[in-house]
Coordinates of C-alpha atoms in Angstrom, one line a residue:
Chain L
M25 CA 4.7 -33.8 -7.2
A26 CA 6.5 -36.2 -9.4
S27 CA 7.3 -34.7 -12.7
T28 CA 8.8 -36.2 -15.8
H29 CA 11.6 -33.7 -16.1
P30 CA 13.2 -31.7 -13.4
I31 CA 12.2 -28.0 -13.0
E32 CA 14.9 -25.4 -13.3
P33 CA 16.1 -24.1 -10.0
V34 CA 15.6 -20.3 -9.6
G35 CA 19.2 -19.7 -8.7
A36 CA 22.6 -21.5 -9.1
E37 CA 24.1 -23.0 -5.9
L38 CA 21.0 -22.0 -3.9
F39 CA 20.0 -25.4 -2.8
E40 CA 20.5 -29.0 -3.6
P41 CA 17.9 -31.7 -4.0
S42 CA 17.9 -34.6 -1.6
T43 CA 16.6 -38.1 -2.3
D44 CA 13.4 -37.8 -0.4
G45 CA 12.0 -35.0 -2.6
R46 CA 13.2 -32.3 -0.1
I47 CA 15.8 -29.7 -0.7
T48 CA 18.8 -28.5 1.3
L49 CA 19.7 -24.8 1.4
L50 CA 23.3 -24.0 0.6
G51 CA 25.2 -21.2 2.4
G52 CA 28.7 -20.1 1.7
R53 CA 31.5 -20.4 4.2
H54 CA 34.2 -17.8 3.5
R55 CA 37.4 -19.6 3.1
A56 CA 39.6 -17.0 4.7
T57 CA 37.4 -15.7 7.6
G58 CA 35.1 -18.7 8.2
R59 CA 32.0 -16.4 8.1
L60 CA 28.9 -18.2 6.9
V61 CA 26.5 -16.3 4.6
F62 CA 23.3 -17.0 2.7
P63 CA 22.9 -17.2 -0.3
K64 CA 26.4 -18.5 -1.3
P65 CA 28.1 -15.8 -3.3
S66 CA 29.3 -16.9 -6.7
G67 CA 33.0 -17.4 -7.2
Q68 CA 35.7 -19.3 -5.3
D69 CA 36.0 -17.3 -2.1
H70 CA 33.1 -19.2 -0.4
E71 CA 32.8 -22.9 0.1
P72 CA 29.3 -24.3 -0.2
E73 CA 27.8 -25.5 3.1
R74 CA 24.5 -27.3 3.7
L75 CA 22.3 -25.3 6.1
P76 CA 20.0 -27.0 8.7
S77 CA 16.6 -28.0 7.2
R78 CA 14.7 -27.1 10.4
G79 CA 14.3 -24.0 12.5
T80 CA 11.8 -21.7 14.1
L81 CA 9.9 -18.8 12.6
W82 CA 11.7 -15.5 13.6
S83 CA 9.2 -13.1 11.9
W84 CA 6.8 -12.9 9.0
T85 CA 4.5 -10.8 7.0
V86 CA 2.1 -11.0 4.0
Q87 CA 2.8 -9.4 0.7
R88 CA -0.7 -8.0 0.0
F89 CA 0.0 -6.0 -3.2
R90 CA 1.6 -7.1 -6.5
P91 CA 5.2 -6.0 -6.3
K92 CA 6.5 -3.9 -9.3
S93 CA 8.0 -5.7 -12.3
P94 CA 10.9 -5.6 -12.5
P95 CA 12.2 -6.8 -10.1
Y96 CA 9.2 -9.1 -9.4
A97 CA 8.8 -11.8 -12.1
G98 CA 5.6 -13.4 -10.9
P99 CA 2.3 -13.7 -12.8
E100 CA 0.2 -10.6 -13.5
D101 CA -2.7 -12.4 -11.8
F102 CA -1.7 -11.8 -8.2
E103 CA -2.3 -13.8 -5.1
P104 CA -1.0 -12.5 -1.8
Y105 CA 1.8 -14.6 -0.3
A106 CA 3.5 -14.9 3.1
V107 CA 7.3 -14.3 3.6
G108 CA 9.3 -14.7 6.7
Y109 CA 12.6 -15.3 8.4
V110 CA 13.4 -18.7 9.9
D111 CA 16.1 -19.1 12.5
L112 CA 18.1 -22.1 11.4
G113 CA 20.4 -21.9 14.5
G114 CA 23.0 -19.2 14.1
L115 CA 21.8 -18.0 10.8
I116 CA 18.3 -16.5 10.2
V117 CA 17.2 -17.0 6.6
E118 CA 14.5 -15.2 4.6
G119 CA 12.2 -16.9 2.2
R120 CA 8.6 -17.5 1.1
L121 CA 6.3 -19.3 3.6
T122 CA 3.9 -22.0 2.5
G123 CA 1.6 -24.6 3.9
A124 CA -0.6 -22.5 6.2
P125 CA -3.3 -19.9 5.7
L126 CA -1.9 -16.3 5.3
D127 CA -2.8 -15.5 8.9
G128 CA -1.8 -18.9 10.2
Y129 CA 1.9 -18.2 11.0
R130 CA 3.2 -17.4 14.5
I131 CA 6.7 -16.4 15.7
G132 CA 8.4 -19.4 17.3
M133 CA 6.6 -22.0 15.1
P134 CA 8.8 -25.0 14.1
M135 CA 9.5 -24.7 10.4
R136 CA 11.3 -26.8 7.8
V137 CA 12.7 -26.1 4.3
V138 CA 10.6 -27.4 1.4
P139 CA 10.7 -27.0 -2.4
L140 CA 8.3 -24.6 -3.9
E141 CA 7.3 -24.4 -7.6
L142 CA 6.6 -20.9 -8.9
M143 CA 5.4 -19.6 -12.3
L144 CA 7.5 -16.7 -13.4
G145 CA 6.7 -14.4 -16.3
G146 CA 8.9 -13.0 -19.1
P147 CA 8.4 -15.9 -21.3
P148 CA 6.3 -18.0 -18.8
R149 CA 8.5 -20.5 -17.1
Q150 CA 8.2 -22.8 -14.1
V151 CA 11.0 -22.6 -11.6
L152 CA 11.9 -24.3 -8.4
T153 CA 12.7 -22.2 -5.3
Y154 CA 12.7 -22.9 -1.6
A155 CA 10.2 -22.0 1.1
F156 CA 9.5 -22.7 4.7
E157 CA 6.6 -24.7 5.9
P158 CA 5.2 -25.3 9.4
E159 CA 6.3 -28.7 10.8
G160 CA 3.9 -31.5 11.0
L161 CA 1.6 -30.5 8.2
S162 CA 2.4 -33.4 6.0
E163 CA 4.8 -36.2 6.3
Chain D
M25 CA 37.9 22.7 13.9
S26 CA 35.6 25.5 13.2
S27 CA 32.1 25.4 14.6
V28 CA 29.5 25.0 11.9
F29 CA 26.2 27.0 11.7
I30 CA 23.1 26.7 9.6
V31 CA 22.2 30.3 8.7
G32 CA 19.5 29.9 6.1
V33 CA 16.9 27.2 5.1
G34 CA 14.6 26.6 2.2
I35 CA 12.1 24.0 1.2
H36 CA 9.9 23.1 -1.8
P37 CA 6.6 21.7 -0.5
F38 CA 6.6 17.9 -0.4
G39 CA 4.0 15.8 -2.2
R40 CA 3.3 15.9 -5.9
T41 CA 4.0 18.9 -8.1
E42 CA 3.0 18.2 -11.7
G43 CA 5.0 20.0 -14.3
R44 CA 8.0 20.7 -12.0
S45 CA 11.0 18.5 -12.2
G46 CA 12.8 17.3 -9.1
L47 CA 15.8 19.4 -10.0
Q48 CA 13.6 22.5 -10.3
Q49 CA 12.2 21.8 -6.8
G50 CA 15.8 21.7 -5.6
V51 CA 16.5 25.1 -7.3
F52 CA 13.3 26.5 -5.7
A53 CA 14.6 25.4 -2.2
V54 CA 18.0 26.9 -2.9
R55 CA 16.5 30.3 -3.8
Q56 CA 14.4 30.2 -0.7
A57 CA 17.3 29.4 1.5
L58 CA 19.4 32.2 0.0
A59 CA 16.6 34.6 0.5
D60 CA 16.2 33.4 4.1
V61 CA 19.7 34.5 4.9
G62 CA 19.9 37.5 2.5
L63 CA 22.7 36.1 0.3
S64 CA 23.0 35.4 -3.4
W65 CA 24.1 32.3 -5.2
A66 CA 27.3 34.0 -6.2
D67 CA 28.3 34.1 -2.5
M68 CA 28.3 30.3 -2.2
Q69 CA 31.8 28.8 -2.2
F70 CA 30.6 25.2 -2.5
A71 CA 27.6 22.9 -2.6
F72 CA 27.0 19.3 -1.8
G73 CA 23.8 18.0 -3.4
G74 CA 22.0 14.9 -4.6
S75 CA 18.9 13.0 -5.6
D76 CA 18.2 9.3 -5.8
S77 CA 16.2 9.4 -9.0
A78 CA 15.8 13.0 -10.2
G79 CA 19.2 13.7 -11.8
N80 CA 22.5 15.3 -11.0
A81 CA 22.4 18.1 -8.5
D82 CA 25.3 20.1 -10.1
T83 CA 23.0 20.6 -13.2
M84 CA 21.5 23.4 -11.0
V85 CA 24.2 25.7 -12.0
S86 CA 22.4 26.1 -15.4
E87 CA 19.5 27.7 -13.6
L88 CA 21.3 29.4 -10.6
G89 CA 24.4 30.6 -12.5
P90 CA 27.7 29.1 -13.6
T91 CA 29.8 30.7 -10.9
G92 CA 32.5 28.1 -10.9
L93 CA 31.8 27.0 -7.3
Q94 CA 32.9 23.6 -6.1
F95 CA 29.8 21.4 -6.6
I96 CA 29.9 17.8 -5.4
N97 CA 27.2 15.4 -6.4
V98 CA 26.2 13.0 -3.6
A99 CA 24.5 9.6 -4.0
N100 CA 24.1 7.5 -0.9
G101 CA 20.7 5.8 -1.1
C102 CA 18.3 7.0 1.6
A103 CA 21.1 8.9 3.3
T104 CA 21.8 11.1 0.3
G105 CA 20.6 14.3 2.0
G106 CA 22.3 13.4 5.3
S107 CA 25.5 12.7 3.3
A108 CA 25.3 16.0 1.5
L109 CA 25.0 17.7 4.9
F110 CA 27.9 15.7 6.2
G111 CA 30.0 16.9 3.2
A112 CA 29.0 20.5 3.8
Y113 CA 29.6 20.2 7.5
S114 CA 33.1 18.8 7.0
A115 CA 34.0 21.4 4.3
I116 CA 33.5 24.1 6.9
A117 CA 34.6 22.3 10.0
S118 CA 38.0 21.6 8.3
G119 CA 38.4 25.3 7.7
Q120 CA 38.6 25.0 3.9
F121 CA 35.5 27.0 3.3
D122 CA 33.3 29.5 5.2
L123 CA 30.0 29.4 3.3
G124 CA 28.2 26.9 1.2
L125 CA 25.1 24.8 0.6
A126 CA 23.7 21.3 1.2
V127 CA 20.8 20.5 -1.1
G128 CA 18.6 17.5 -1.8
F129 CA 15.6 16.9 -4.0
D130 CA 13.7 14.0 -5.6
K131 CA 10.8 13.0 -7.7
H132 CA 9.7 9.3 -7.6
P133 CA 7.0 7.6 -9.6
R134 CA 3.9 6.5 -7.7
G135 CA 3.8 3.2 -5.8
S136 CA 6.5 1.3 -4.1
F137 CA 10.2 1.6 -5.0
D138 CA 11.4 -0.9 -7.6
P139 CA 15.0 -1.6 -6.9
L140 CA 17.0 -4.1 -9.1
P141 CA 18.8 -6.9 -7.2
R142 CA 22.0 -6.6 -9.1
N143 CA 22.4 -2.9 -8.0
W144 CA 22.3 -4.1 -4.4
G145 CA 24.7 -7.1 -4.6
L146 CA 21.8 -9.6 -4.7
P147 CA 21.0 -12.5 -7.1
D148 CA 18.1 -12.0 -9.5
W149 CA 16.0 -14.7 -7.8
Y150 CA 15.6 -12.4 -4.8
G151 CA 13.7 -9.9 -6.9
D152 CA 12.1 -12.5 -9.2
T153 CA 10.4 -14.4 -6.4
G154 CA 9.0 -11.3 -4.7
L155 CA 11.3 -10.8 -1.7
M156 CA 12.8 -7.4 -2.6
L157 CA 10.4 -5.0 -1.0
T158 CA 11.2 -2.4 1.7
T159 CA 7.7 -2.8 3.0
Q160 CA 8.3 -6.5 3.9
F161 CA 11.5 -5.6 5.8
F162 CA 9.7 -2.9 8.0
A163 CA 6.7 -5.2 8.6
M164 CA 8.9 -8.1 9.7
K165 CA 11.1 -5.9 11.8
I166 CA 8.2 -4.4 13.8
R167 CA 6.4 -7.7 14.1
R168 CA 9.5 -9.2 15.7
Y169 CA 9.9 -6.1 17.9
M170 CA 6.3 -6.1 19.0
N171 CA 6.6 -9.8 20.0
E172 CA 9.8 -9.3 21.9
F173 CA 9.0 -6.0 23.7
G174 CA 5.2 -6.0 24.1
I175 CA 4.4 -3.2 21.7
T176 CA 0.7 -3.4 20.6
E177 CA -1.2 -2.5 17.5
P178 CA -2.8 0.6 19.1
S179 CA 0.7 2.1 19.4
L180 CA 1.2 1.7 15.6
V181 CA -2.1 3.6 15.2
R182 CA -1.1 6.3 17.7
V183 CA 2.1 7.1 15.8
A184 CA 0.2 7.5 12.5
E185 CA -2.5 9.6 14.1
K186 CA 0.1 11.9 15.5
A187 CA 1.9 12.2 12.1
Y188 CA -1.2 13.3 10.3
R189 CA -2.2 15.6 13.1
N190 CA 1.2 17.3 13.0
G191 CA 1.3 17.3 9.2
A192 CA -1.9 19.3 9.1
L193 CA 0.1 22.1 10.9
A194 CA 3.1 22.1 8.5
D195 CA 3.0 24.1 5.3
H196 CA 5.5 21.9 3.6
A197 CA 3.7 18.6 4.4
W198 CA 1.9 16.5 1.8
R199 CA -0.9 15.0 3.9
R200 CA -2.5 18.0 5.6
T201 CA -5.7 16.3 6.9
P202 CA -5.9 14.5 10.3
V203 CA -6.8 10.8 10.0
D204 CA -8.7 9.1 12.8
A205 CA -7.6 6.0 14.6
E206 CA -10.3 3.7 13.2
T207 CA -9.5 4.7 9.6
I208 CA -5.8 4.1 10.2
A209 CA -6.4 0.7 11.8
T210 CA -9.0 -0.5 9.3
S211 CA -7.4 0.8 6.1
T212 CA -6.0 -1.7 3.5
M213 CA -3.4 -4.1 4.9
V214 CA -0.2 -3.5 3.0
A215 CA 2.3 -5.8 4.8
D216 CA 0.9 -7.3 8.0
P217 CA 0.7 -5.8 10.7
L218 CA 1.0 -2.5 8.8
T219 CA -1.9 -0.8 7.0
K220 CA -1.9 1.8 4.2
F221 CA -2.1 4.7 6.6
M222 CA 0.9 3.4 8.6
F223 CA 3.2 3.6 5.6
C224 CA 4.8 6.7 4.0
S225 CA 4.9 6.9 0.2
P226 CA 7.6 7.9 -2.2
A227 CA 7.1 11.5 -3.1
E228 CA 8.7 14.7 -4.4
G229 CA 10.3 17.7 -2.8
G230 CA 13.5 19.7 -2.3
V231 CA 15.4 21.2 0.7
A232 CA 18.4 23.5 0.9
L233 CA 20.4 24.6 3.8
V234 CA 23.0 27.4 3.9
L235 CA 26.0 26.6 6.2
A236 CA 28.6 29.0 7.5
S237 CA 31.6 29.0 9.7
E238 CA 31.3 30.8 13.1
K239 CA 33.2 33.8 11.8
K240 CA 31.0 34.1 8.7
A241 CA 27.8 33.5 10.7
R242 CA 28.7 36.3 13.0
E243 CA 29.4 38.6 10.0
I244 CA 26.0 37.7 8.5
G245 CA 24.2 38.1 11.7
G246 CA 20.6 37.0 12.2
M247 CA 19.4 33.4 12.8
A248 CA 22.1 30.8 13.3
V249 CA 21.7 27.3 14.6
R250 CA 24.8 25.4 15.4
L251 CA 25.3 22.0 13.7
R252 CA 27.0 20.2 16.6
A253 CA 27.2 16.8 14.9
A254 CA 26.6 15.1 11.5
A255 CA 27.3 11.4 11.3
V256 CA 26.5 8.8 8.7
R257 CA 27.1 5.1 9.3
S258 CA 26.5 1.9 7.2
R259 CA 25.4 -1.5 8.4
P260 CA 27.6 -3.5 10.8
Q261 CA 27.8 -7.3 11.0
G262 CA 24.9 -8.8 12.9
S263 CA 22.4 -6.2 12.0
F264 CA 18.9 -6.6 10.4
E265 CA 18.6 -4.2 7.5
V266 CA 16.6 -3.7 4.3
F267 CA 17.1 -6.3 1.5
A268 CA 18.7 -8.9 3.7
P269 CA 18.4 -12.6 2.7
M270 CA 19.9 -13.5 6.0
I271 CA 20.5 -12.1 9.5
E272 CA 23.4 -13.0 11.7
G273 CA 23.1 -13.2 15.5
D274 CA 20.0 -11.5 16.9
G275 CA 19.9 -8.7 14.4
R276 CA 19.9 -6.1 17.1
N277 CA 23.0 -4.2 16.0
S278 CA 22.2 -1.5 13.5
A279 CA 23.5 1.3 11.3
T280 CA 21.2 3.6 13.4
R281 CA 22.8 2.6 16.7
L282 CA 26.3 3.4 15.3
A283 CA 25.3 6.7 13.8
S284 CA 23.4 7.8 16.9
R285 CA 26.3 6.9 19.2
A286 CA 28.8 8.7 17.0
A287 CA 26.7 11.9 16.8
F288 CA 26.1 12.0 20.6
E289 CA 29.8 11.6 21.2
I290 CA 30.8 14.3 18.7
A291 CA 28.2 16.7 20.1
G292 CA 29.0 15.9 23.7
V293 CA 25.3 15.7 24.6
D294 CA 23.1 12.8 25.9
P295 CA 19.7 11.7 24.6
G296 CA 18.2 13.2 27.7
D297 CA 19.3 16.7 26.5
V298 CA 17.3 16.5 23.3
D299 CA 14.3 18.8 23.2
V300 CA 12.9 17.8 19.8
A301 CA 13.6 14.8 17.5
Q302 CA 12.8 13.9 13.9
L303 CA 13.2 10.2 13.5
Q304 CA 12.9 8.0 10.4
D305 CA 9.2 6.9 10.2
T306 CA 9.0 4.9 6.9
E307 CA 6.1 3.4 8.7
S308 CA 4.6 3.7 12.2
G309 CA 6.7 0.9 13.6
A310 CA 10.0 2.4 12.4
E311 CA 9.4 5.5 14.6
I312 CA 8.8 3.3 17.6
M313 CA 11.9 1.2 17.1
H314 CA 14.0 4.2 16.2
M315 CA 13.1 5.9 19.5
A316 CA 15.0 3.1 21.2
E317 CA 17.8 2.6 18.6
N318 CA 18.6 6.3 18.9
G319 CA 18.8 6.0 22.7
F320 CA 15.7 7.9 23.8
C321 CA 14.1 5.1 25.7
A322 CA 14.5 1.5 26.6
D323 CA 13.0 -1.2 24.3
G324 CA 9.3 -1.6 25.2
E325 CA 9.0 1.8 26.9
Q326 CA 7.5 3.2 23.8
E327 CA 4.1 1.6 24.6
R328 CA 3.8 3.8 27.7
W329 CA 5.4 6.9 26.1
L330 CA 2.8 6.8 23.3
A331 CA -0.1 6.2 25.6
E332 CA 1.0 9.1 27.7
G333 CA 1.5 11.4 24.7
R334 CA 5.2 12.0 25.5
T335 CA 6.1 12.3 21.8
E336 CA 3.4 14.8 21.0
I337 CA 4.3 18.5 20.3
G338 CA 3.6 19.4 23.9
G339 CA 5.1 16.3 25.3
A340 CA 8.5 15.6 27.0
L341 CA 10.2 14.6 23.7
P342 CA 8.2 15.8 20.7
V343 CA 8.9 13.4 17.7
N344 CA 8.3 14.2 14.1
T345 CA 6.7 17.6 14.6
D346 CA 6.0 18.2 10.9
G347 CA 4.4 14.7 10.5
G348 CA 7.6 13.0 9.4
C349 CA 7.7 10.8 6.4
L350 CA 4.2 9.6 7.0
A351 CA 2.7 13.1 6.4
C352 CA 5.4 14.5 4.1
G353 CA 6.2 11.5 2.0
E354 CA 9.7 10.4 1.2
P355 CA 11.6 12.0 -1.6
I356 CA 14.8 10.1 -0.9
G357 CA 17.3 12.9 -1.6
A358 CA 15.4 15.5 0.3
S359 CA 14.0 13.5 3.2
G360 CA 16.9 13.8 5.7
L361 CA 17.3 17.5 5.0
R362 CA 13.6 18.1 5.7
Q363 CA 14.2 16.8 9.2
V364 CA 17.0 19.3 9.7
Y365 CA 14.9 22.1 8.1
E366 CA 12.1 21.3 10.6
N367 CA 14.5 21.3 13.6
V368 CA 16.0 24.7 12.5
L369 CA 12.5 26.2 12.5
Q370 CA 11.8 24.6 15.9
L371 CA 15.0 25.8 17.4
S372 CA 14.7 29.3 16.0
G373 CA 11.0 29.6 17.2
R374 CA 9.6 29.8 13.6
A375 CA 7.5 26.7 13.5
G376 CA 4.2 28.5 13.9
A377 CA 1.2 26.4 14.9
R378 CA 3.4 23.3 15.5
Q379 CA 6.0 25.2 17.6
V380 CA 7.4 23.1 20.4
P381 CA 6.8 25.1 23.6
G382 CA 9.5 26.1 26.0
E383 CA 12.2 27.3 23.6
P384 CA 13.8 24.0 22.6
R385 CA 17.6 24.2 22.5
I386 CA 18.8 20.8 21.2
G387 CA 17.3 19.2 18.1
Y388 CA 18.1 15.6 16.8
T389 CA 17.5 14.1 13.3
H390 CA 17.8 10.6 12.1
V391 CA 17.3 9.3 8.6
Y392 CA 17.4 5.6 7.6
G393 CA 17.1 3.6 4.5
A394 CA 18.3 0.9 2.1
P395 CA 20.7 -0.9 2.2
G396 CA 21.3 -0.1 5.8
V397 CA 22.5 3.5 6.1
S398 CA 21.7 6.0 8.8
G399 CA 22.4 9.7 9.1
V400 CA 22.1 11.6 12.3
T401 CA 22.5 15.3 13.1
I402 CA 22.4 17.2 16.4
L403 CA 21.6 20.9 16.3
E404 CA 21.8 23.5 19.0
R405 CA 20.2 26.9 19.3

């Protein structure tokens, strides 16, 4: 997965890269109330906070049809993909799932955050987003 | 506070009507509701109306007559119709007016809804990367629920089967043909575990209700069903709602629980008193979960209720007697009012082939949608 130049993250302050090629999701801790939210809202009211990189699969489904564009910015040529919620301990976060066959996910599975490269349309561009992958697939 | 009565109802058939705008479908429903009670547009002191994507309701005065009435446009997502009704209810309950209208209509393009993240307080990447779909939310909510409370796939099929069977008996329904269990179970998978026939579709339609104070209702005479409660609530912290990049806690709190509790309290009745219920069935699983969220059964009991046919028209608690959203489709602005329309027919003994037996007295409606709003009404004959 080594590339000569870094791929643009799909959103600002969404995650930060770590040295081992992984990424860490960023939540936002509200400075006044202490409430932790994901994703971190823009602006100064929330302080960025790193979220746990491991959790368990809370629920999941498969997107079987190509969503309408907008808002979906994926390629015209559509491949179904899995999405899910992962319980990171206190906060349950939604994201794409990767690393298993579409019917290979189960509630309660140990999951971890991984980077995911996606092609988006418009003018075609490659972006980096986050996804969750079942633990123990590759080390 | 004055008691509030529904004295006239009108509906434009749901589904697809080429060549007729959403607004015109709303006007059609208003004319029918006025004819139902034998009043004219000029008698109306006020109206609350709205659509999600078919224009401003107050434009109706061009067709119905510029009488100078107070007309309030309502836009509240999937609870637009429920909110229009709440407005009309409050206008009469407060004593300010005696007679007016709640109207909702819509006309959506084919296929799934296509919301834009920025209109929902979400970053663009949420839509760009393919996470912004109501279908995903409902699929993941029911999958979690099935896993926690032992609901099985045959229950999802049973709900859809019932919907199309009931829809076949309702003049205003879109899908008028029964669909067998195998077809439902094996139709195209849309968002696992939900198939095509387990999902409702965006559609078209219009509904109008004429509301009156007790004094006015008596003056008019004829059919009158009392609107004992109308409540709308938004999402609380710790709930799991549509378009949510995150969930706090266990996600078990919900806008629906809040709206339901409020309505029962206002009406002074219990779930056990309800004789007929129309519950938001965006998909089969939603009806199942909403049975519990609205207080009609404990989590997990739905499995047995459905197997025993308790929610059939002849059962202990008939649910979605006109086929609900599954058979009628979902024109957002009209959907919640369709539920009330159906209950008015049921409570006044005018539901024809789908009439709930035993002269039902209390009717309950529940509409739910993005971004986590619920509207509940309780009617009494």
